[in-house]
Amino acid sequence: MTHSEPTLSEPIRALRDHLASVQTFESIGQLVSWDQETYMPSKAAGFRAEEMSALSSLIHERKTSGKAKELIDEAEGSAQAKEDSQVGAMVREAKRDYEKASKLPGALVAELAEVGSRAQEAWKTARKNNDFPAFQPWLEKMIALTVRKAECYGVPDGGEIYDALLDEYEPNARAAEIEAVFAPLADKLSGLVADLLDHGTRPDDAPVRTLATEAVQHKLGLKVIEALGFDTEAGRLDVTTHPFCSGFAPGDTRLTTRYREESFTDALYGTMHECGHGLYEQGLPKMGSDGERSAWFGTPLTEAVSLGIHESQSRMWENQLGRSRAFWSWAKPVLSSIFGGAFNEFDAETFYKAVNTVERSYIRVEADEATYNLHVMLRFGIERAMVKGDLKVADLPGVWNERFEKLLGEKVPDDTRGCLQDVHWSFGLIGYFPTYTLGNLYSAQFWEKINEEHPDLEDKIAAGDFSQVLAWNREHIHQHGRRYSAGELCERATGKALSPEPLLRHLEGKLRPIYGV
């Protein structure tokens, strides 16, 4: 299904054209950022920071210009915005974006972009060398700038300064509300993990420890994402330090992954995760049926509603589908055909159990389903404390290690596998981490609904037919863009408000039988 494209009145068309021009410059900025994270020579970092600053200033000026306000006011007063809910949503969200951007001084936007670009390069080196002191001054700068940004946005009524940052990624969410969900969820997950590891029988994980070259892993990744429905003529798969997805233009969605020869499933699931993001980006109505950009390009109708919903897409393909018994019924023969005879001794059931092994590990992006959210909760608490001023950056490693051991029961061996492992803080993505767990909650609830509507889903997946999953998400999630809030979208799609119960049912129902507890 795609958006209808009604005849637009002059005020609506004028606003849409302005938004499209802004988005064109934003897509250039995203392409420049993608290059920095993939193929940019290290010596280009200094000038790249200047480029990012200049682009950010230009985009900010266009977003907050007097012309932009005039166009929004005229569109808001038009009859079409009042009568057409789709057009009305476009104008409503455009106004929200304008008002939010207008609260930020242009100089601050430029400084955030430049410092973020330089801090990212400092993080890469510090992570590689296990050298937190080298990164500390850059993180201190980014925290200070991010707090200034939050102060410009203003503290929401009844909220805290962190909420102003959270709102960028999960509109209208509040840290206190998230904490109220996370705290009991953490207790239940910790209890489940302890029960599995202390009383269960660990599956044989030998299949996932088989050595595999980067070239073979890349071939497998491409085979899988194409089977899932990712259009490789409208996207590509590359390598980076920290995997991500960028859907920055019609017909151009970039996935990245990273490879470890000793654990090929890390890259497989990382690639499937980013593919989930990419399928969402390719499903948003950015392109028309003729292959050109759609009439809605650049408007909020072609953007993801929230990062929680975006994460629901990546986690669903990675976990609910990718770690299922049905998926491995299809994937094991594919794996054997690509890897040769390396896996002949293992059957699909052995792979299914192996990829659902639970362990207290250090790296979030490589964590299993049961422990993953504990990693997110750790970061949520720490970044919230840094923004509020309750935690100094200099004290971050010690606090990280202490809280990690309390949550996951392991001593952190070094900062590379501790507080330096994620790229997010280096360029100011603070308020982002909670959306990962929100995404897990949404994905489990969506998955239950898909199974309810398609009783033959497991048989289809086992046969390598993933079309029911993609079609459901295209219809219920992708096509709407930001027409509805995340909560509204969830209720429209599932008939229920977001709840942690589907995720707990999913984990308990799968992992307890595997571990025999």
Short mmCIF file of C-alpha atoms in Angstrom, two decimals:
data_model
loop_
_atom_site.label_atom_id
_atom_site.label_comp_id
_atom_site.label_asym_id
_atom_site.label_seq_id
_atom_site.Cartn_x
_atom_site.Cartn_y
_atom_site.Cartn_z
CA MET A 1 0.00 0.00 0.00
CA THR A 2 1.16 3.54 -0.69
CA HIS A 3 0.05 7.03 0.20
CA SER A 4 -2.57 8.55 -2.01
CA GLU A 5 -1.36 11.79 -3.56
CA PRO A 6 -4.27 14.24 -3.67
CA THR A 7 -4.32 17.44 -5.61
CA LEU A 8 -2.68 19.94 -3.28
CA SER A 9 -3.81 23.50 -2.71
CA GLU A 10 -1.26 26.24 -3.30
CA PRO A 11 -0.39 26.79 0.41
CA ILE A 12 0.14 23.08 0.94
CA ARG A 13 2.16 22.67 -2.24
CA ALA A 14 4.37 25.63 -1.33
CA LEU A 15 5.09 24.21 2.12
CA ARG A 16 5.78 20.77 0.69
CA ASP A 17 8.24 22.18 -1.85
CA HIS A 18 10.07 24.09 0.87
CA LEU A 19 10.33 20.98 3.04
CA ALA A 20 11.62 19.00 0.06
CA SER A 21 14.37 21.56 -0.53
CA VAL A 22 15.44 21.33 3.11
CA GLN A 23 15.42 17.53 2.97
CA THR A 24 17.64 17.59 -0.11
CA PHE A 25 20.33 19.42 1.86
CA GLU A 26 19.81 17.11 4.84
CA SER A 27 20.33 14.08 2.61
CA ILE A 28 23.64 15.59 1.46
CA GLY A 29 24.65 16.00 5.10
CA GLN A 30 23.73 12.38 5.83
CA LEU A 31 25.78 11.21 2.86
CA VAL A 32 28.79 13.18 4.10
CA SER A 33 28.31 11.66 7.57
CA TRP A 34 28.01 8.15 6.09
CA ASP A 35 31.30 8.69 4.27
CA GLN A 36 33.00 9.72 7.51
CA GLU A 37 31.88 6.50 9.19
CA THR A 38 32.91 4.25 6.29
CA TYR A 39 35.55 5.25 3.74
CA MET A 40 36.81 8.74 4.63
CA PRO A 41 40.62 8.93 5.01
CA SER A 42 41.58 9.69 8.61
CA LYS A 43 43.47 12.85 7.62
CA ALA A 44 40.28 14.32 6.19
CA ALA A 45 38.69 14.50 9.65
CA GLY A 46 39.62 18.12 10.35
CA PHE A 47 38.06 19.60 7.24
CA ARG A 48 35.14 17.18 7.39
CA ALA A 49 34.21 18.79 10.72
CA GLU A 50 34.15 22.19 8.98
CA GLU A 51 32.00 20.76 6.18
CA MET A 52 29.53 19.30 8.68
CA SER A 53 29.35 22.60 10.54
CA ALA A 54 28.70 24.57 7.34
CA LEU A 55 26.00 22.17 6.16
CA SER A 56 24.30 22.14 9.55
CA SER A 57 24.20 25.93 9.60
CA LEU A 58 22.74 26.09 6.11
CA ILE A 59 20.05 23.52 6.91
CA HIS A 60 19.19 25.21 10.20
CA GLU A 61 18.78 28.58 8.48
CA ARG A 62 16.37 27.09 5.95
CA LYS A 63 14.42 25.25 8.62
CA THR A 64 13.95 28.31 10.80
CA SER A 65 13.67 31.09 8.23
CA GLY A 66 10.89 33.63 8.17
CA LYS A 67 9.77 32.06 4.91
CA ALA A 68 9.36 28.70 6.64
CA LYS A 69 7.15 30.20 9.33
CA GLU A 70 5.08 32.07 6.77
CA LEU A 71 4.54 28.91 4.71
CA ILE A 72 3.53 26.91 7.79
CA ASP A 73 1.10 29.60 8.95
CA GLU A 74 -0.52 29.78 5.53
CA ALA A 75 -0.75 26.00 5.24
CA GLU A 76 -2.17 25.69 8.75
CA GLY A 77 -4.94 28.14 7.88
CA SER A 78 -5.85 26.44 4.63
CA ALA A 79 -9.08 24.52 4.22
CA GLN A 80 -7.23 21.43 2.97
CA ALA A 81 -5.19 21.14 6.18
CA LYS A 82 -8.44 21.20 8.17
CA GLU A 83 -10.36 18.79 5.95
CA ASP A 84 -7.73 16.22 4.91
CA SER A 85 -6.25 14.31 7.87
CA GLN A 86 -3.20 13.27 5.89
CA VAL A 87 -2.40 16.83 4.87
CA GLY A 88 -3.28 18.04 8.34
CA ALA A 89 -0.76 15.63 9.85
CA MET A 90 1.91 16.89 7.45
CA VAL A 91 1.32 20.49 8.52
CA ARG A 92 1.06 19.62 12.22
CA GLU A 93 4.39 17.79 12.22
CA ALA A 94 6.08 20.43 10.07
CA LYS A 95 5.03 23.04 12.62
CA ARG A 96 6.39 20.92 15.47
CA ASP A 97 9.75 20.59 13.68
CA TYR A 98 9.90 24.32 12.98
CA GLU A 99 9.11 25.30 16.55
CA LYS A 100 11.68 22.89 17.93
CA ALA A 101 14.44 23.96 15.53
CA SER A 102 13.70 27.64 16.10
CA LYS A 103 14.60 27.32 19.76
CA LEU A 104 18.21 26.54 18.86
CA PRO A 105 20.68 29.34 18.01
CA GLY A 106 22.41 28.78 14.71
CA ALA A 107 25.83 29.05 16.34
CA LEU A 108 25.00 26.21 18.72
CA VAL A 109 23.84 23.99 15.86
CA ALA A 110 27.08 24.64 13.98
CA GLU A 111 29.19 23.99 17.08
CA LEU A 112 27.37 20.74 17.84
CA ALA A 113 28.05 19.52 14.31
CA GLU A 114 31.73 20.44 14.33
CA VAL A 115 32.52 19.15 17.81
CA GLY A 116 30.49 16.02 17.15
CA SER A 117 32.49 15.28 14.00
CA ARG A 118 35.80 15.75 15.82
CA ALA A 119 34.63 13.83 18.87
CA GLN A 120 33.64 10.91 16.71
CA GLU A 121 37.18 10.64 15.36
CA ALA A 122 38.56 10.90 18.90
CA TRP A 123 36.21 8.12 20.00
CA LYS A 124 37.38 5.82 17.19
CA THR A 125 41.00 6.17 18.30
CA ALA A 126 40.21 5.97 22.01
CA ARG A 127 38.12 2.84 21.56
CA LYS A 128 40.81 1.18 19.49
CA ASN A 129 43.52 2.03 22.06
CA ASN A 130 41.44 1.53 25.22
CA ASP A 131 42.22 5.15 26.12
CA PHE A 132 39.30 6.82 27.89
CA PRO A 133 41.34 9.87 29.02
CA ALA A 134 41.92 10.75 25.35
CA PHE A 135 38.17 10.81 24.75
CA GLN A 136 37.15 12.39 28.07
CA PRO A 137 37.58 16.09 27.07
CA TRP A 138 35.57 15.53 23.90
CA LEU A 139 32.77 13.83 25.77
CA GLU A 140 32.77 16.64 28.31
CA LYS A 141 32.34 19.12 25.46
CA MET A 142 29.51 17.11 23.93
CA ILE A 143 27.68 16.75 27.24
CA ALA A 144 27.99 20.50 27.88
CA LEU A 145 26.74 21.35 24.39
CA THR A 146 23.91 18.84 24.66
CA VAL A 147 22.81 20.31 27.98
CA ARG A 148 22.80 23.76 26.37
CA LYS A 149 20.63 22.36 23.60
CA ALA A 150 18.23 20.87 26.14
CA GLU A 151 18.04 24.19 27.97
CA CYS A 152 17.13 25.90 24.71
CA TYR A 153 14.34 23.40 24.15
CA GLY A 154 13.12 23.92 27.70
CA VAL A 155 12.07 21.43 30.36
CA PRO A 156 8.60 20.01 29.60
CA ASP A 157 5.89 20.60 32.17
CA GLY A 158 6.36 18.19 35.05
CA GLY A 159 9.50 16.77 33.46
CA GLU A 160 13.28 17.03 33.68
CA ILE A 161 16.01 18.37 31.42
CA TYR A 162 16.70 14.90 29.97
CA ASP A 163 13.13 14.83 28.64
CA ALA A 164 13.95 17.67 26.25
CA LEU A 165 16.57 15.44 24.61
CA LEU A 166 14.45 12.29 24.73
CA ASP A 167 11.74 14.15 22.83
CA GLU A 168 14.01 14.40 19.79
CA TYR A 169 13.92 10.64 19.36
CA GLU A 170 10.69 9.54 21.07
CA PRO A 171 8.26 12.49 20.86
CA ASN A 172 6.42 13.31 24.08
CA ALA A 173 8.10 10.50 26.05
CA ARG A 174 9.20 11.17 29.63
CA ALA A 175 12.17 9.64 31.45
CA ALA A 176 10.12 9.01 34.59
CA GLU A 177 7.52 7.05 32.60
CA ILE A 178 10.24 5.01 30.90
CA GLU A 179 11.91 4.31 34.23
CA ALA A 180 8.58 3.08 35.61
CA VAL A 181 8.51 0.46 32.83
CA PHE A 182 12.23 -0.32 32.80
CA ALA A 183 12.71 -0.96 36.53
CA PRO A 184 10.28 -3.89 36.88
CA LEU A 185 11.29 -5.19 33.45
CA ALA A 186 14.94 -5.21 34.55
CA ASP A 187 14.03 -7.23 37.63
CA LYS A 188 12.10 -9.80 35.58
CA LEU A 189 14.83 -10.08 32.97
CA SER A 190 17.57 -10.41 35.60
CA GLY A 191 15.52 -13.15 37.26
CA LEU A 192 15.03 -14.96 33.96
CA VAL A 193 18.73 -14.76 33.11
CA ALA A 194 19.71 -16.03 36.55
CA ASP A 195 17.24 -18.91 36.31
CA LEU A 196 18.46 -19.96 32.86
CA LEU A 197 22.15 -19.76 33.70
CA ASP A 198 21.97 -21.18 37.22
CA HIS A 199 19.47 -23.99 36.66
CA GLY A 200 19.30 -24.63 32.92
CA THR A 201 21.44 -26.57 30.47
CA ARG A 202 23.42 -24.36 28.12
CA PRO A 203 22.91 -25.20 24.41
CA ASP A 204 25.85 -26.30 22.31
CA ASP A 205 27.09 -23.10 20.65
CA ALA A 206 29.80 -24.78 18.55
CA PRO A 207 28.03 -23.86 15.26
CA VAL A 208 28.41 -20.13 15.84
CA ARG A 209 32.09 -20.48 16.78
CA THR A 210 33.09 -21.79 13.36
CA LEU A 211 35.64 -19.51 11.70
CA ALA A 212 34.47 -17.62 8.63
CA THR A 213 36.25 -15.08 6.46
CA GLU A 214 34.90 -11.58 5.98
CA ALA A 215 34.27 -12.26 2.28
CA VAL A 216 32.12 -15.32 2.99
CA GLN A 217 30.21 -13.50 5.73
CA HIS A 218 29.53 -10.61 3.39
CA LYS A 219 28.17 -13.00 0.78
CA LEU A 220 25.87 -14.56 3.38
CA GLY A 221 24.69 -11.14 4.57
CA LEU A 222 23.77 -10.06 1.05
CA LYS A 223 21.91 -13.33 0.43
CA VAL A 224 19.87 -12.91 3.61
CA ILE A 225 18.92 -9.24 3.23
CA GLU A 226 17.83 -9.80 -0.37
CA ALA A 227 15.68 -12.74 0.78
CA LEU A 228 14.11 -10.55 3.49
CA GLY A 229 13.09 -8.02 0.85
CA PHE A 230 15.81 -5.36 0.92
CA ASP A 231 16.21 -3.79 -2.51
CA THR A 232 19.94 -3.80 -3.23
CA GLU A 233 19.37 -1.65 -6.32
CA ALA A 234 18.12 1.03 -3.93
CA GLY A 235 20.73 0.41 -1.24
CA ARG A 236 24.02 -1.23 -0.36
CA LEU A 237 25.89 -2.99 2.44
CA ASP A 238 29.26 -1.70 3.68
CA VAL A 239 31.63 -2.06 6.64
CA THR A 240 32.13 0.33 9.57
CA THR A 241 33.30 0.44 13.20
CA HIS A 242 29.80 0.72 14.65
CA PRO A 243 26.99 -0.62 12.40
CA PHE A 244 24.18 1.74 11.37
CA CYS A 245 21.64 2.40 8.62
CA SER A 246 21.07 5.63 6.71
CA GLY A 247 18.03 6.07 4.51
CA PHE A 248 18.87 9.51 3.29
CA ALA A 249 17.26 9.74 -0.13
CA PRO A 250 14.70 8.08 -2.40
CA GLY A 251 16.39 5.00 -3.81
CA ASP A 252 19.41 5.28 -1.52
CA THR A 253 19.41 3.39 1.77
CA ARG A 254 22.83 2.39 3.15
CA LEU A 255 23.42 -0.50 5.57
CA THR A 256 26.69 -1.10 7.38
CA THR A 257 27.99 -4.03 9.43
CA ARG A 258 31.22 -5.31 10.94
CA TYR A 259 32.83 -8.74 10.83
CA ARG A 260 34.64 -11.02 13.29
CA GLU A 261 36.03 -14.23 11.83
CA GLU A 262 35.56 -16.11 15.09
CA SER A 263 31.83 -15.33 15.42
CA PHE A 264 30.05 -15.00 12.09
CA THR A 265 26.58 -14.73 13.65
CA ASP A 266 27.55 -11.37 15.18
CA ALA A 267 27.71 -9.93 11.67
CA LEU A 268 24.72 -11.95 10.48
CA TYR A 269 22.44 -10.56 13.16
CA GLY A 270 23.98 -7.10 12.98
CA THR A 271 23.27 -7.11 9.25
CA MET A 272 19.70 -8.37 9.77
CA HIS A 273 19.20 -5.66 12.39
CA GLU A 274 20.31 -2.90 10.05
CA CYS A 275 18.30 -4.51 7.25
CA GLY A 276 15.19 -4.08 9.42
CA HIS A 277 15.95 -0.38 9.61
CA GLY A 278 16.58 -0.36 5.87
CA LEU A 279 13.29 -2.06 5.06
CA TYR A 280 11.50 0.64 7.05
CA GLU A 281 13.37 3.37 5.18
CA GLN A 282 12.60 1.75 1.83
CA GLY A 283 8.96 1.32 2.87
CA LEU A 284 8.41 4.97 3.77
CA PRO A 285 6.61 6.75 0.89
CA LYS A 286 9.67 8.60 -0.40
CA MET A 287 9.42 7.21 -3.92
CA GLY A 288 6.55 7.27 -6.37
CA SER A 289 5.46 4.34 -8.52
CA ASP A 290 7.58 5.70 -11.37
CA GLY A 291 10.78 5.31 -9.34
CA GLU A 292 11.17 9.06 -8.84
CA ARG A 293 10.76 10.84 -5.52
CA SER A 294 7.16 10.95 -4.37
CA ALA A 295 4.93 13.99 -4.04
CA TRP A 296 5.41 13.72 -0.26
CA PHE A 297 9.23 13.65 -0.30
CA GLY A 298 10.72 15.84 2.40
CA THR A 299 7.55 16.02 4.47
CA PRO A 300 6.97 14.29 7.82
CA LEU A 301 4.76 11.79 5.98
CA THR A 302 7.94 10.18 4.60
CA GLU A 303 9.79 10.05 7.93
CA ALA A 304 9.84 7.50 10.75
CA VAL A 305 7.48 8.37 13.58
CA SER A 306 9.99 7.63 16.34
CA LEU A 307 13.17 5.74 16.99
CA GLY A 308 11.27 3.30 19.19
CA ILE A 309 9.20 2.31 16.17
CA HIS A 310 12.32 2.30 14.00
CA GLU A 311 13.99 -0.07 16.46
CA SER A 312 10.90 -2.28 16.45
CA GLN A 313 11.59 -2.96 12.81
CA SER A 314 15.26 -3.83 13.24
CA ARG A 315 14.72 -5.97 16.32
CA MET A 316 11.80 -7.86 14.78
CA TRP A 317 13.80 -9.03 11.77
CA GLU A 318 16.87 -9.72 13.89
CA ASN A 319 15.22 -11.51 16.79
CA GLN A 320 11.59 -12.56 16.46
CA LEU A 321 12.22 -13.76 12.91
CA GLY A 322 16.00 -14.26 12.75
CA ARG A 323 16.34 -16.30 15.93
CA SER A 324 13.28 -18.45 15.27
CA ARG A 325 13.26 -22.18 14.58
CA ALA A 326 11.46 -21.53 11.29
CA PHE A 327 14.15 -19.13 10.07
CA TRP A 328 16.92 -21.65 10.70
CA SER A 329 14.98 -24.31 8.82
CA TRP A 330 15.51 -22.07 5.78
CA ALA A 331 18.88 -20.58 6.71
CA LYS A 332 20.83 -23.78 7.47
CA PRO A 333 20.80 -25.05 3.85
CA VAL A 334 21.63 -21.53 2.64
CA LEU A 335 24.53 -21.39 5.07
CA SER A 336 25.82 -24.77 3.92
CA SER A 337 25.69 -23.74 0.27
CA ILE A 338 27.77 -20.63 0.93
CA PHE A 339 30.22 -22.05 3.49
CA GLY A 340 30.70 -25.42 1.85
CA GLY A 341 30.95 -28.39 4.18
CA ALA A 342 31.90 -26.44 7.30
CA PHE A 343 28.52 -26.96 8.94
CA ASN A 344 27.55 -30.44 7.74
CA GLU A 345 27.69 -31.86 11.27
CA PHE A 346 25.08 -29.40 12.58
CA ASP A 347 21.36 -29.44 11.87
CA ALA A 348 18.87 -26.56 11.90
CA GLU A 349 17.69 -27.34 15.44
CA THR A 350 21.25 -27.13 16.76
CA PHE A 351 21.67 -23.74 15.08
CA TYR A 352 18.34 -22.53 16.47
CA LYS A 353 19.41 -23.33 20.01
CA ALA A 354 22.95 -22.03 19.53
CA VAL A 355 21.83 -18.57 18.39
CA ASN A 356 19.57 -18.33 21.43
CA THR A 357 22.35 -18.94 23.93
CA VAL A 358 22.13 -16.58 26.90
CA GLU A 359 25.31 -15.20 28.44
CA ARG A 360 26.45 -12.22 30.43
CA SER A 361 28.51 -10.44 27.78
CA TYR A 362 30.13 -7.02 27.58
CA ILE A 363 29.10 -5.73 24.15
CA ARG A 364 25.55 -4.44 23.67
CA VAL A 365 25.31 -4.98 19.92
CA GLU A 366 26.42 -8.61 20.36
CA ALA A 367 24.17 -9.32 23.37
CA ASP A 368 21.46 -11.98 23.35
CA GLU A 369 17.78 -11.10 23.61
CA ALA A 370 17.51 -11.78 27.34
CA THR A 371 20.42 -9.56 28.41
CA TYR A 372 20.24 -6.88 25.70
CA ASN A 373 17.78 -4.63 27.51
CA LEU A 374 19.94 -4.64 30.63
CA HIS A 375 22.69 -3.03 28.54
CA VAL A 376 20.23 -0.36 27.39
CA MET A 377 19.01 0.33 30.91
CA LEU A 378 22.59 0.83 32.05
CA ARG A 379 23.16 3.51 29.41
CA PHE A 380 19.80 5.17 30.04
CA GLY A 381 20.60 5.64 33.71
CA ILE A 382 24.13 6.87 33.07
CA GLU A 383 23.34 9.42 30.35
CA ARG A 384 20.39 10.71 32.37
CA ALA A 385 22.74 11.25 35.33
CA MET A 386 25.36 13.01 33.17
CA VAL A 387 22.79 15.41 31.75
CA LYS A 388 21.35 16.18 35.18
CA GLY A 389 24.86 16.85 36.51
CA ASP A 390 24.75 13.94 38.96
CA LEU A 391 27.63 12.16 37.22
CA LYS A 392 30.89 13.75 36.04
CA VAL A 393 32.38 12.47 32.81
CA ALA A 394 35.66 11.80 34.62
CA ASP A 395 33.82 9.32 36.84
CA LEU A 396 32.11 7.54 33.95
CA PRO A 397 34.38 4.46 33.68
CA GLY A 398 34.14 3.64 37.37
CA VAL A 399 30.38 4.14 37.56
CA TRP A 400 29.88 2.19 34.34
CA ASN A 401 31.88 -0.77 35.65
CA GLU A 402 30.11 -0.76 39.01
CA ARG A 403 26.61 -0.64 37.51
CA PHE A 404 27.47 -3.18 34.83
CA GLU A 405 28.60 -5.70 37.42
CA LYS A 406 25.44 -5.11 39.44
CA LEU A 407 23.15 -5.56 36.42
CA LEU A 408 24.96 -8.31 34.54
CA GLY A 409 27.16 -9.93 37.15
CA GLU A 410 30.49 -9.50 35.34
CA LYS A 411 33.56 -7.34 35.94
CA VAL A 412 34.36 -5.12 32.94
CA PRO A 413 37.90 -5.90 31.73
CA ASP A 414 38.62 -2.62 29.95
CA ASP A 415 36.99 0.59 28.72
CA THR A 416 36.94 -0.59 25.10
CA ARG A 417 34.45 -3.24 26.20
CA GLY A 418 32.94 -0.82 28.69
CA CYS A 419 32.04 2.84 28.40
CA LEU A 420 33.85 3.33 25.06
CA GLN A 421 31.99 0.66 23.09
CA ASP A 422 29.13 2.80 21.68
CA VAL A 423 29.51 5.68 19.23
CA HIS A 424 26.33 7.53 20.26
CA TRP A 425 27.63 9.91 22.92
CA SER A 426 30.54 11.05 20.74
CA PHE A 427 28.24 13.04 18.48
CA GLY A 428 25.55 13.95 20.94
CA LEU A 429 22.93 11.20 20.54
CA ILE A 430 21.80 11.50 24.15
CA GLY A 431 18.23 10.40 24.80
CA TYR A 432 18.58 7.78 22.07
CA PHE A 433 19.33 4.64 24.10
CA PRO A 434 15.88 4.12 25.71
CA THR A 435 14.41 3.74 22.23
CA TYR A 436 16.22 0.40 21.84
CA THR A 437 14.20 -1.20 24.62
CA LEU A 438 11.03 0.56 23.49
CA GLY A 439 11.72 -1.01 20.10
CA ASN A 440 11.95 -4.45 21.67
CA LEU A 441 8.59 -3.92 23.37
CA TYR A 442 6.95 -2.76 20.13
CA SER A 443 8.49 -5.56 18.06
CA ALA A 444 7.22 -8.30 20.37
CA GLN A 445 3.73 -6.83 20.34
CA PHE A 446 3.74 -6.46 16.55
CA TRP A 447 5.03 -10.03 16.16
CA GLU A 448 2.19 -11.46 18.21
CA LYS A 449 -0.29 -9.64 15.99
CA ILE A 450 1.37 -10.83 12.77
CA ASN A 451 1.21 -14.43 13.99
CA GLU A 452 -2.42 -13.97 14.98
CA GLU A 453 -3.31 -12.72 11.49
CA HIS A 454 -1.14 -15.31 9.69
CA PRO A 455 -1.44 -18.76 11.31
CA ASP A 456 0.78 -20.23 8.58
CA LEU A 457 3.60 -17.75 9.21
CA GLU A 458 6.10 -20.30 10.51
CA ASP A 459 5.60 -22.55 7.48
CA LYS A 460 6.13 -19.58 5.15
CA ILE A 461 9.31 -18.52 6.93
CA ALA A 462 10.68 -22.08 6.93
CA ALA A 463 10.17 -22.09 3.16
CA GLY A 464 12.06 -18.81 2.77
CA ASP A 465 8.95 -16.72 2.17
CA PHE A 466 9.17 -13.60 4.34
CA SER A 467 6.58 -11.62 2.41
CA GLN A 468 3.86 -11.78 5.07
CA VAL A 469 6.11 -10.08 7.60
CA LEU A 470 7.17 -7.36 5.20
CA ALA A 471 3.64 -6.78 3.88
CA TRP A 472 2.22 -6.44 7.41
CA ASN A 473 4.82 -3.85 8.33
CA ARG A 474 4.40 -2.01 5.04
CA GLU A 475 0.66 -1.72 5.67
CA HIS A 476 0.56 -1.03 9.39
CA ILE A 477 3.84 0.81 10.04
CA HIS A 478 5.83 2.01 7.04
CA GLN A 479 3.23 3.72 4.88
CA HIS A 480 2.02 6.08 7.62
CA GLY A 481 5.27 7.96 8.25
CA ARG A 482 4.54 10.43 11.05
CA ARG A 483 0.82 10.62 10.41
CA TYR A 484 0.16 9.04 13.82
CA SER A 485 2.11 9.10 17.06
CA ALA A 486 4.02 5.98 18.07
CA GLY A 487 1.38 5.09 20.65
CA GLU A 488 -1.46 5.62 18.17
CA LEU A 489 0.34 3.54 15.56
CA CYS A 490 0.77 0.69 18.04
CA GLU A 491 -2.91 0.73 18.99
CA ARG A 492 -4.05 0.94 15.37
CA ALA A 493 -1.79 -1.97 14.42
CA THR A 494 -2.42 -4.28 17.40
CA GLY A 495 -5.60 -3.00 19.03
CA LYS A 496 -3.74 -2.52 22.32
CA ALA A 497 -1.56 0.02 24.08
CA LEU A 498 2.13 -0.82 24.36
CA SER A 499 2.83 -3.42 27.05
CA PRO A 500 5.94 -5.30 28.24
CA GLU A 501 3.98 -8.56 28.48
CA PRO A 502 4.43 -9.70 24.82
CA LEU A 503 8.21 -9.35 25.15
CA LEU A 504 8.26 -11.34 28.37
CA ARG A 505 6.02 -14.01 26.81
CA HIS A 506 8.33 -14.18 23.80
CA LEU A 507 11.49 -14.61 25.89
CA GLU A 508 10.03 -16.97 28.46
CA GLY A 509 8.26 -19.07 25.82
CA LYS A 510 11.39 -19.53 23.75
CA LEU A 511 14.28 -19.64 26.21
CA ARG A 512 12.88 -21.81 29.01
CA PRO A 513 12.29 -24.81 26.70
CA ILE A 514 15.74 -24.37 25.14
CA TYR A 515 17.37 -24.38 28.59
CA GLY A 516 15.02 -26.98 30.06
CA VAL A 517 13.80 -24.84 32.97
#
